[in-house]
mmCIF file of C-alpha atoms and ligand atoms in Angstrom:
data_model
loop_
_atom_site.group_PDB
_atom_site.id
_atom_site.type_symbol
_atom_site.label_atom_id
_atom_site.label_comp_id
_atom_site.label_asym_id
_atom_site.label_seq_id
_atom_site.Cartn_x
_atom_site.Cartn_y
_atom_site.Cartn_z
ATOM 1 C CA MET A 1 93.648 66.841 103.898
ATOM 2 C CA LYS A 2 93.142 68.620 107.183
ATOM 3 C CA ILE A 3 94.556 72.137 107.009
ATOM 4 C CA ALA A 4 94.861 74.573 109.913
ATOM 5 C CA VAL A 5 94.660 78.077 108.465
ATOM 6 C CA PHE A 6 96.301 80.679 110.696
ATOM 7 C CA SER A 7 95.861 84.479 110.668
ATOM 8 C CA ALA A 8 92.615 83.880 108.791
ATOM 9 C CA LYS A 9 90.855 87.102 107.804
ATOM 10 C CA PRO A 10 87.327 87.283 106.335
ATOM 11 C CA TYR A 11 88.724 87.590 102.799
ATOM 12 C CA ASP A 12 90.986 84.536 103.362
ATOM 13 C CA ARG A 13 87.986 82.471 104.436
ATOM 14 C CA GLU A 14 85.846 83.659 101.510
ATOM 15 C CA PHE A 15 88.459 83.014 98.811
ATOM 16 C CA LEU A 16 89.849 79.790 100.339
ATOM 17 C CA ASN A 17 86.330 78.365 100.674
ATOM 18 C CA ALA A 18 85.669 79.229 97.025
ATOM 19 C CA ALA A 19 88.940 77.615 95.904
ATOM 20 C CA ASN A 20 88.263 74.552 98.048
ATOM 21 C CA VAL A 21 85.108 73.662 96.100
ATOM 22 C CA THR A 22 87.328 71.864 93.585
ATOM 23 C CA GLU A 23 90.025 70.688 96.039
ATOM 24 C CA GLY A 24 87.855 69.274 98.848
ATOM 25 C CA HIS A 25 90.160 69.742 101.843
ATOM 26 C CA GLN A 26 89.038 70.161 105.464
ATOM 27 C CA LEU A 27 89.841 73.738 106.428
ATOM 28 C CA LYS A 28 89.941 74.886 110.027
ATOM 29 C CA TYR A 29 90.327 78.637 110.456
ATOM 30 C CA PHE A 30 92.094 80.411 113.290
ATOM 31 C CA ASP A 31 92.197 84.184 113.753
ATOM 32 C CA ASP A 32 95.457 83.822 115.691
ATOM 33 C CA PRO A 33 98.854 83.931 114.049
ATOM 34 C CA LEU A 34 100.976 80.792 114.100
ATOM 35 C CA GLU A 35 103.588 81.113 116.842
ATOM 36 C CA LEU A 36 104.879 79.030 119.729
ATOM 37 C CA GLU A 37 101.903 80.045 121.901
ATOM 38 C CA THR A 38 99.344 78.931 119.288
ATOM 39 C CA VAL A 39 101.063 76.035 117.562
ATOM 40 C CA GLU A 40 99.034 73.457 119.520
ATOM 41 C CA LEU A 41 95.964 74.526 117.552
ATOM 42 C CA ALA A 42 97.511 72.776 114.561
ATOM 43 C CA THR A 43 97.720 69.379 116.282
ATOM 44 C CA GLY A 44 96.184 66.675 114.118
ATOM 45 C CA ASN A 45 96.269 68.763 110.938
ATOM 46 C CA ASP A 46 98.347 67.461 108.034
ATOM 47 C CA ALA A 47 99.125 70.961 106.830
ATOM 48 C CA VAL A 48 99.219 74.508 108.124
ATOM 49 C CA CYS A 49 98.446 77.460 105.911
ATOM 50 C CA ILE A 50 100.211 80.627 107.025
ATOM 51 C CA PHE A 51 100.812 84.229 105.957
ATOM 52 C CA VAL A 52 103.590 86.817 106.124
ATOM 53 C CA ASN A 53 103.651 87.505 109.856
ATOM 54 C CA ASP A 54 103.152 83.975 111.125
ATOM 55 C CA THR A 55 106.191 82.377 112.691
ATOM 56 C CA ALA A 56 107.584 79.079 111.453
ATOM 57 C CA ASP A 57 110.930 79.068 113.213
ATOM 58 C CA ALA A 58 112.714 75.933 114.409
ATOM 59 C CA ALA A 59 110.752 75.680 117.674
ATOM 60 C CA VAL A 60 107.380 76.092 115.949
ATOM 61 C CA LEU A 61 108.304 73.636 113.186
ATOM 62 C CA ASP A 62 109.440 71.127 115.765
ATOM 63 C CA ALA A 63 106.092 71.420 117.578
ATOM 64 C CA LEU A 64 104.211 71.173 114.276
ATOM 65 C CA LYS A 65 106.044 67.978 113.398
ATOM 66 C CA ARG A 66 105.239 66.482 116.775
ATOM 67 C CA GLY A 67 101.568 67.346 116.216
ATOM 68 C CA GLY A 68 101.516 65.493 112.890
ATOM 69 C CA THR A 69 101.916 68.376 110.451
ATOM 70 C CA ARG A 70 103.997 67.568 107.385
ATOM 71 C CA LEU A 71 103.385 70.547 105.121
ATOM 72 C CA VAL A 72 103.643 74.309 105.582
ATOM 73 C CA ALA A 73 101.718 76.128 102.859
ATOM 74 C CA LEU A 74 102.538 79.827 102.698
ATOM 75 C CA ARG A 75 99.792 81.854 101.065
ATOM 76 C CA CYS A 76 102.350 84.482 100.044
ATOM 77 C CA THR A 77 105.565 84.838 98.038
ATOM 78 C CA GLY A 78 108.153 85.814 100.678
ATOM 79 C CA PHE A 79 109.329 83.076 103.050
ATOM 80 C CA ASN A 80 111.651 84.955 105.409
ATOM 81 C CA ASN A 81 109.445 83.834 108.338
ATOM 82 C CA VAL A 82 110.198 80.127 107.798
ATOM 83 C CA ASP A 83 113.351 78.396 109.015
ATOM 84 C CA LEU A 84 113.924 76.323 105.887
ATOM 85 C CA LYS A 85 116.924 74.467 107.305
ATOM 86 C CA ALA A 86 114.877 73.342 110.311
ATOM 87 C CA ALA A 87 112.008 72.320 108.027
ATOM 88 C CA ASP A 88 114.401 70.298 105.907
ATOM 89 C CA ARG A 89 115.911 68.627 108.974
ATOM 90 C CA LEU A 90 112.449 67.740 110.286
ATOM 91 C CA GLY A 91 111.159 66.531 106.921
ATOM 92 C CA VAL A 92 108.446 69.209 106.837
ATOM 93 C CA ARG A 93 107.904 70.385 103.262
ATOM 94 C CA VAL A 94 107.270 74.057 102.518
ATOM 95 C CA VAL A 95 105.346 75.522 99.583
ATOM 96 C CA ARG A 96 104.566 79.107 98.682
ATOM 97 C CA VAL A 97 102.752 81.051 95.979
ATOM 98 C CA VAL A 98 105.499 81.953 93.592
ATOM 99 C CA ASP A 99 103.519 83.866 91.057
ATOM 100 C CA TYR A 100 100.063 85.245 91.741
ATOM 101 C CA SER A 101 99.719 88.765 90.468
ATOM 102 C CA PRO A 102 102.857 90.836 90.305
ATOM 103 C CA ASN A 103 100.505 93.509 88.957
ATOM 104 C CA SER A 104 98.757 93.829 92.321
ATOM 105 C CA VAL A 105 101.950 94.763 94.185
ATOM 106 C CA ALA A 106 103.525 96.827 91.408
ATOM 107 C CA GLU A 107 100.329 98.820 90.891
ATOM 108 C CA HIS A 108 100.097 99.493 94.628
ATOM 109 C CA ALA A 109 103.693 100.716 94.610
ATOM 110 C CA VAL A 110 102.787 103.133 91.817
ATOM 111 C CA ALA A 111 99.631 104.221 93.676
ATOM 112 C CA LEU A 112 101.713 104.988 96.767
ATOM 113 C CA LEU A 113 104.314 106.783 94.697
ATOM 114 C CA LEU A 114 101.778 109.012 92.963
ATOM 115 C CA ALA A 115 100.074 109.735 96.271
ATOM 116 C CA ILE A 116 103.259 110.682 98.119
ATOM 117 C CA ASN A 117 104.582 112.804 95.251
ATOM 118 C CA ARG A 118 101.347 114.704 94.614
ATOM 119 C CA ARG A 119 100.369 114.761 98.329
ATOM 120 C CA ILE A 120 97.014 113.100 97.614
ATOM 121 C CA HIS A 121 96.679 111.983 101.235
ATOM 122 C CA ARG A 122 96.943 115.582 102.408
ATOM 123 C CA ALA A 123 94.679 116.965 99.683
ATOM 124 C CA TYR A 124 92.025 114.373 100.560
ATOM 125 C CA ASN A 125 91.970 115.487 104.185
ATOM 126 C CA ARG A 126 92.033 119.172 103.295
ATOM 127 C CA THR A 127 89.128 119.155 100.858
ATOM 128 C CA ARG A 128 86.989 117.174 103.303
ATOM 129 C CA ASP A 129 87.494 120.156 105.603
ATOM 130 C CA SER A 130 86.714 122.666 102.817
ATOM 131 C CA ASN A 131 90.371 123.678 102.739
ATOM 132 C CA PHE A 132 91.235 124.175 99.081
ATOM 133 C CA ALA A 133 94.625 125.824 99.627
ATOM 134 C CA LEU A 134 97.495 124.320 97.643
ATOM 135 C CA ASP A 135 100.454 125.260 99.849
ATOM 136 C CA GLY A 136 102.634 122.279 100.641
ATOM 137 C CA LEU A 137 101.111 120.090 97.930
ATOM 138 C CA MET A 138 103.679 120.599 95.154
ATOM 139 C CA GLY A 139 105.143 117.475 93.584
ATOM 140 C CA PHE A 140 107.350 116.845 90.558
ATOM 141 C CA ASP A 141 106.745 115.397 87.084
ATOM 142 C CA PHE A 142 107.656 111.720 86.860
ATOM 143 C CA CYS A 143 108.365 112.152 83.154
ATOM 144 C CA GLY A 144 112.110 112.494 82.605
ATOM 145 C CA LYS A 145 113.054 111.417 86.144
ATOM 146 C CA THR A 146 115.263 108.467 87.081
ATOM 147 C CA VAL A 147 113.693 105.547 88.930
ATOM 148 C CA ALA A 148 115.814 102.898 90.638
ATOM 149 C CA VAL A 149 114.365 99.432 91.002
ATOM 150 C CA VAL A 150 116.103 97.221 93.555
ATOM 151 C CA GLY A 151 115.157 93.629 92.731
ATOM 152 C CA THR A 152 114.181 93.244 89.093
ATOM 153 C CA GLY A 153 112.102 90.079 89.456
ATOM 154 C CA LYS A 154 108.431 89.680 88.613
ATOM 155 C CA ILE A 155 107.096 92.639 90.610
ATOM 156 C CA GLY A 156 110.101 94.861 89.905
ATOM 157 C CA ARG A 157 109.662 94.326 86.163
ATOM 158 C CA VAL A 158 105.935 95.177 86.177
ATOM 159 C CA PHE A 159 106.766 98.310 88.193
ATOM 160 C CA THR A 160 109.496 99.103 85.644
ATOM 161 C CA ARG A 161 107.091 98.776 82.727
ATOM 162 C CA ILE A 162 104.628 101.169 84.349
ATOM 163 C CA MET A 163 107.302 103.746 85.214
ATOM 164 C CA LEU A 164 108.714 103.580 81.674
ATOM 165 C CA GLY A 165 105.167 104.409 80.566
ATOM 166 C CA PHE A 166 105.378 107.636 82.567
ATOM 167 C CA GLY A 167 108.477 108.564 80.550
ATOM 168 C CA CYS A 168 110.953 107.781 83.338
ATOM 169 C CA LYS A 169 114.452 106.418 82.907
ATOM 170 C CA VAL A 170 114.614 103.167 84.878
ATOM 171 C CA ILE A 171 117.818 101.768 86.297
ATOM 172 C CA GLY A 172 117.969 98.579 88.294
ATOM 173 C CA TYR A 173 120.066 96.564 90.681
ATOM 174 C CA ASP A 174 119.725 92.820 91.136
ATOM 175 C CA LYS A 175 122.022 90.132 92.463
ATOM 176 C CA PHE A 176 120.973 88.061 89.458
ATOM 177 C CA PRO A 177 120.444 90.456 86.529
ATOM 178 C CA SER A 178 117.844 89.350 83.987
ATOM 179 C CA PRO A 179 117.717 90.072 80.256
ATOM 180 C CA GLU A 180 113.928 90.501 80.588
ATOM 181 C CA PHE A 181 114.499 93.658 82.621
ATOM 182 C CA GLU A 182 116.794 95.138 79.979
ATOM 183 C CA ALA A 183 114.415 94.071 77.212
ATOM 184 C CA LEU A 184 111.830 96.421 78.728
ATOM 185 C CA GLY A 185 114.126 99.351 77.924
ATOM 186 C CA ALA A 186 115.719 99.662 81.377
ATOM 187 C CA SER A 187 119.371 99.190 82.289
ATOM 188 C CA TYR A 188 121.397 97.856 85.203
ATOM 189 C CA ALA A 189 123.560 100.114 87.345
ATOM 190 C CA ARG A 190 125.938 99.735 90.276
ATOM 191 C CA PRO A 191 124.476 100.366 93.757
ATOM 192 C CA LEU A 192 126.485 103.595 94.081
ATOM 193 C CA GLU A 193 125.112 104.959 90.827
ATOM 194 C CA ILE A 194 121.591 103.970 91.845
ATOM 195 C CA GLY A 195 121.920 105.943 95.035
ATOM 196 C CA SER A 196 123.314 109.089 93.525
ATOM 197 C CA SER A 197 121.171 109.417 90.415
ATOM 198 C CA ALA A 198 117.715 108.152 91.385
ATOM 199 C CA ASP A 199 114.821 110.527 92.081
ATOM 200 C CA ILE A 200 112.734 107.530 93.128
ATOM 201 C CA ILE A 201 113.904 104.259 94.702
ATOM 202 C CA SER A 202 111.526 101.300 94.829
ATOM 203 C CA LEU A 203 112.370 98.088 96.668
ATOM 204 C CA HIS A 204 111.344 94.760 95.149
ATOM 205 C CA CYS A 205 113.952 92.276 96.412
ATOM 206 C CA PRO A 206 113.286 89.616 99.063
ATOM 207 C CA LEU A 207 114.341 90.012 102.676
ATOM 208 C CA THR A 208 117.444 87.871 103.229
ATOM 209 C CA PRO A 209 120.432 88.249 105.576
ATOM 210 C CA GLU A 210 122.105 90.014 102.646
ATOM 211 C CA THR A 211 119.322 92.541 102.033
ATOM 212 C CA PHE A 212 118.505 93.212 105.702
ATOM 213 C CA HIS A 213 118.684 97.025 106.187
ATOM 214 C CA ILE A 214 119.873 97.524 102.620
ATOM 215 C CA ILE A 215 118.443 101.024 103.101
ATOM 216 C CA ASN A 216 120.463 102.387 106.001
ATOM 217 C CA ALA A 217 122.202 105.585 107.125
ATOM 218 C CA ASP A 218 124.994 104.997 104.604
ATOM 219 C CA SER A 219 122.842 104.320 101.559
ATOM 220 C CA LEU A 220 120.426 107.108 102.490
ATOM 221 C CA GLY A 221 123.382 109.482 102.893
ATOM 222 C CA ARG A 222 124.481 108.663 99.339
ATOM 223 C CA ALA A 223 120.972 109.135 97.885
ATOM 224 C CA LYS A 224 120.049 112.124 95.762
ATOM 225 C CA ARG A 225 118.689 114.822 98.077
ATOM 226 C CA GLY A 226 114.896 114.838 98.078
ATOM 227 C CA ALA A 227 114.508 111.351 96.564
ATOM 228 C CA LEU A 228 111.341 109.364 97.264
ATOM 229 C CA LEU A 229 111.531 105.842 98.701
ATOM 230 C CA VAL A 230 108.860 103.188 98.124
ATOM 231 C CA ASN A 231 108.904 99.893 99.988
ATOM 232 C CA THR A 232 106.274 97.309 99.127
ATOM 233 C CA SER A 233 108.633 94.383 99.714
ATOM 234 C CA ARG A 234 109.553 93.677 103.336
ATOM 235 C CA GLY A 235 109.991 96.022 106.290
ATOM 236 C CA GLY A 236 113.376 94.593 107.250
ATOM 237 C CA LEU A 237 114.933 96.006 104.078
ATOM 238 C CA VAL A 238 114.833 99.441 105.690
ATOM 239 C CA ASP A 239 116.524 100.625 108.877
ATOM 240 C CA THR A 240 113.557 102.643 110.126
ATOM 241 C CA GLU A 241 115.539 104.794 112.587
ATOM 242 C CA ALA A 242 117.862 105.826 109.745
ATOM 243 C CA LEU A 243 114.860 106.499 107.546
ATOM 244 C CA ILE A 244 113.394 108.827 110.162
ATOM 245 C CA GLU A 245 116.691 110.739 110.402
ATOM 246 C CA ALA A 246 116.848 111.082 106.601
ATOM 247 C CA LEU A 247 113.280 112.389 106.518
ATOM 248 C CA LYS A 248 113.963 114.827 109.372
ATOM 249 C CA SER A 249 117.024 116.259 107.626
ATOM 250 C CA GLY A 250 115.257 116.515 104.258
ATOM 251 C CA GLN A 251 117.778 114.136 102.692
ATOM 252 C CA LEU A 252 114.811 111.981 101.722
ATOM 253 C CA GLY A 253 111.845 113.806 100.162
ATOM 254 C CA GLY A 254 109.254 111.258 101.204
ATOM 255 C CA ALA A 255 108.587 107.627 101.949
ATOM 256 C CA ALA A 256 105.709 105.380 100.967
ATOM 257 C CA LEU A 257 105.656 102.135 102.891
ATOM 258 C CA ASP A 258 103.387 99.134 102.637
ATOM 259 C CA VAL A 259 105.582 97.152 105.006
ATOM 260 C CA TYR A 260 107.272 97.908 108.301
ATOM 261 C CA GLU A 261 109.969 96.041 110.165
ATOM 262 C CA GLN A 262 107.904 95.598 113.337
ATOM 263 C CA GLU A 263 104.598 95.092 111.532
ATOM 264 C CA ALA A 264 103.945 91.630 112.980
ATOM 265 C CA GLU A 265 102.616 93.141 116.203
ATOM 266 C CA LEU A 266 100.472 95.722 114.425
ATOM 267 C CA PHE A 267 99.339 95.058 110.902
ATOM 268 C CA PHE A 268 96.246 93.165 109.752
ATOM 269 C CA ARG A 269 94.170 94.198 112.769
ATOM 270 C CA ASP A 270 92.083 97.152 113.908
ATOM 271 C CA LEU A 271 93.994 98.901 116.680
ATOM 272 C CA SER A 272 92.097 102.181 116.379
ATOM 273 C CA SER A 273 90.833 101.981 119.967
ATOM 274 C CA THR A 274 94.190 101.138 121.520
ATOM 275 C CA ILE A 275 97.307 103.116 122.339
ATOM 276 C CA ILE A 276 100.068 102.271 119.894
ATOM 277 C CA THR A 277 103.247 101.792 121.891
ATOM 278 C CA ASP A 278 105.514 101.620 118.858
ATOM 279 C CA ASP A 279 106.994 105.126 118.953
ATOM 280 C CA VAL A 280 108.990 104.590 115.770
ATOM 281 C CA LEU A 281 105.916 103.857 113.670
ATOM 282 C CA GLN A 282 104.010 106.700 115.333
ATOM 283 C CA ARG A 283 106.854 109.079 114.504
ATOM 284 C CA LEU A 284 106.877 107.903 110.911
ATOM 285 C CA ILE A 285 103.134 108.304 110.508
ATOM 286 C CA SER A 286 103.367 111.841 111.930
ATOM 287 C CA PHE A 287 105.439 113.053 108.950
ATOM 288 C CA PRO A 288 103.403 114.819 106.249
ATOM 289 C CA ASN A 289 105.621 113.236 103.589
ATOM 290 C CA VAL A 290 105.120 109.626 104.687
ATOM 291 C CA ILE A 291 102.308 107.272 103.732
ATOM 292 C CA VAL A 292 101.943 103.905 105.422
ATOM 293 C CA THR A 293 99.564 101.209 104.235
ATOM 294 C CA GLY A 294 99.194 98.016 106.257
ATOM 295 C CA HIS A 295 100.704 95.409 103.913
ATOM 296 C CA GLN A 296 97.833 95.605 101.449
ATOM 297 C CA ALA A 297 99.733 95.630 98.153
ATOM 298 C CA PHE A 298 98.662 92.043 97.351
ATOM 299 C CA LEU A 299 94.999 92.738 98.089
ATOM 300 C CA THR A 300 93.240 92.570 94.743
ATOM 301 C CA ARG A 301 90.510 90.105 93.781
ATOM 302 C CA GLU A 302 92.725 88.612 91.094
ATOM 303 C CA ALA A 303 95.709 88.126 93.380
ATOM 304 C CA VAL A 304 93.788 86.655 96.311
ATOM 305 C CA THR A 305 91.891 84.266 94.007
ATOM 306 C CA THR A 306 95.171 82.962 92.577
ATOM 307 C CA ILE A 307 96.829 82.813 96.002
ATOM 308 C CA CYS A 308 94.034 80.644 97.415
ATOM 309 C CA GLN A 309 93.767 78.397 94.354
ATOM 310 C CA THR A 310 97.544 77.839 94.185
ATOM 311 C CA THR A 311 97.824 77.179 97.918
ATOM 312 C CA LEU A 312 95.124 74.520 97.960
ATOM 313 C CA ARG A 313 96.417 73.000 94.699
ATOM 314 C CA SER A 314 99.834 72.606 96.371
ATOM 315 C CA VAL A 315 98.206 70.769 99.274
ATOM 316 C CA THR A 316 96.458 68.473 96.801
ATOM 317 C CA GLU A 317 99.771 67.792 95.052
ATOM 318 C CA PHE A 318 101.245 66.871 98.423
ATOM 319 C CA GLU A 319 98.288 64.653 99.335
ATOM 320 C CA THR A 320 98.388 62.788 96.037
ATOM 321 C CA GLY A 321 102.161 62.362 96.023
ATOM 322 C CA GLN A 322 102.755 64.549 92.986
ATOM 323 C CA PRO A 323 105.862 66.723 92.625
ATOM 324 C CA LEU A 324 105.303 70.002 94.492
ATOM 325 C CA SER A 325 105.310 72.716 91.824
ATOM 326 C CA ASN A 326 105.748 75.507 94.369
ATOM 327 C CA GLU A 327 108.087 73.885 96.864
ATOM 328 C CA ILE A 328 110.809 75.996 98.481
ATOM 329 C CA ARG A 329 114.026 74.045 98.654
ATOM 330 C CA THR A 330 117.060 74.817 100.759
ATOM 331 C CA SER A 331 119.443 73.738 98.033
HETATM 332 P P1 NAD B 1 111.007 87.577 92.503
HETATM 333 O O1 NAD B 1 111.698 86.414 93.095
HETATM 334 O O2 NAD B 1 110.370 87.447 91.162
HETATM 335 O O3 NAD B 1 112.034 88.823 92.430
HETATM 336 C C1 NAD B 1 112.934 89.145 93.441
HETATM 337 C C2 NAD B 1 114.201 89.662 92.791
HETATM 338 O O4 NAD B 1 115.088 90.078 93.819
HETATM 339 C C3 NAD B 1 114.912 88.592 91.967
HETATM 340 O O5 NAD B 1 115.201 89.078 90.672
HETATM 341 C C4 NAD B 1 116.192 88.321 92.749
HETATM 342 O O6 NAD B 1 117.293 87.993 91.933
HETATM 343 C C5 NAD B 1 116.392 89.670 93.442
HETATM 344 N N1 NAD B 1 117.302 89.579 94.570
HETATM 345 C C6 NAD B 1 117.551 88.529 95.389
HETATM 346 N N2 NAD B 1 118.516 88.839 96.277
HETATM 347 C C7 NAD B 1 118.902 90.110 95.996
HETATM 348 C C8 NAD B 1 119.865 90.976 96.534
HETATM 349 N N3 NAD B 1 120.657 90.579 97.550
HETATM 350 N N4 NAD B 1 119.987 92.210 96.011
HETATM 351 C C9 NAD B 1 119.214 92.600 94.958
HETATM 352 N N5 NAD B 1 118.286 91.820 94.400
HETATM 353 C C10 NAD B 1 118.125 90.587 94.910
HETATM 354 O O7 NAD B 1 109.953 88.052 93.592
HETATM 355 P P2 NAD B 1 108.689 89.004 93.368
HETATM 356 O O8 NAD B 1 107.480 88.176 93.101
HETATM 357 O O9 NAD B 1 109.045 90.100 92.443
HETATM 358 O O10 NAD B 1 108.533 89.586 94.864
HETATM 359 C C11 NAD B 1 109.497 90.446 95.420
HETATM 360 C C12 NAD B 1 109.215 90.662 96.889
HETATM 361 O O11 NAD B 1 107.990 91.384 97.033
HETATM 362 C C13 NAD B 1 108.973 89.378 97.695
HETATM 363 O O12 NAD B 1 110.192 88.809 98.132
HETATM 364 C C14 NAD B 1 108.149 89.857 98.857
HETATM 365 O O13 NAD B 1 108.998 90.194 99.923
HETATM 366 C C15 NAD B 1 107.485 91.128 98.326
HETATM 367 N N6 NAD B 1 106.012 91.019 98.237
HETATM 368 C C16 NAD B 1 105.256 91.918 98.920
HETATM 369 C C17 NAD B 1 103.864 91.860 98.845
HETATM 370 C C18 NAD B 1 102.983 92.851 99.542
HETATM 371 O O14 NAD B 1 101.760 92.624 99.662
HETATM 372 N N7 NAD B 1 103.497 93.962 100.033
HETATM 373 C C19 NAD B 1 103.267 90.844 98.089
HETATM 374 C C20 NAD B 1 104.090 89.948 97.372
HETATM 375 C C21 NAD B 1 105.464 90.044 97.459
#
């Protein structure tokens, strides 16, 4: 099948080409993201392959349909950027990669957490400048602390297992509690309890209308003073202005973010020679107790290999009329 691959980075091309050896599709790569301004590039392609910051809203889906596209293949887990109702109405099917490597994201969350707690980012810069002073670098032991996991799905559970290994107590909140989470040795708690007792809060739920700004002035106000927040899920879970206020007042001890609400305009590109006009992100990055990575939690060889193989396999299933193992359904 002809597939237009949007937001294609060098690693996407390398791993998709490798996966395509067995699938035999015609891949056309575009650096540009999919959006209304670029959707014409997809004309004549049976499928589009898109990533987290591409736009597949009703207008884009409508244009895709008119151009002959019948399948949207997300090479990611989250699908908040696709209007599923519009896709359903138009008869455009949507697939994603449900399960690639929850380890990749959970391990990145732990890496960020260790770095922000032990100030590794600051120590790295200091020692490069022959500054071996330790002032301002004090962290706390993870062992014995309480970690709250919001969203106890695949990634949340791997993160839980690792934090239990540190000797932490792990409490979780999920709209759909799972016995697998409790079987790890963790327990569920009410949102209020999570806020007041957690030394560390890590977000692993999807972005939905219900979870939009789940971390806001209210929830931050109820958090334990000095708690650390980790977000490797989606930027929209956090009200960034409220986060900045909580960091300024010391209510929050630090934040480690792999995702940012307005990341679509910024992430996945080298902007080092341009002036960043997003004052909110610039303010965040200026804090010594904030680390931002540019949505890289998924970026391991294992994860990207599985993402590319699963994506192209889904297109093959579609082409050959098989049931779509990774289809996202509206109902
Ligand atoms: P998953 O579906 O296995 O787990 C998500 C969990 O969130 C589920 O248990 C679900 O019940 C729960 N949930 C749903 N609505 C909720 C709500 N309102 N409140 C609390 N919990 C709720 O998904 P996963 O594979 O663990 O991925 C989790 C998220 O991680 C994805 O949605 C995606 O946004 C993000 N992600 C980020 C990266 C990255 O590179 N940074 C990569 C992959 C996934």
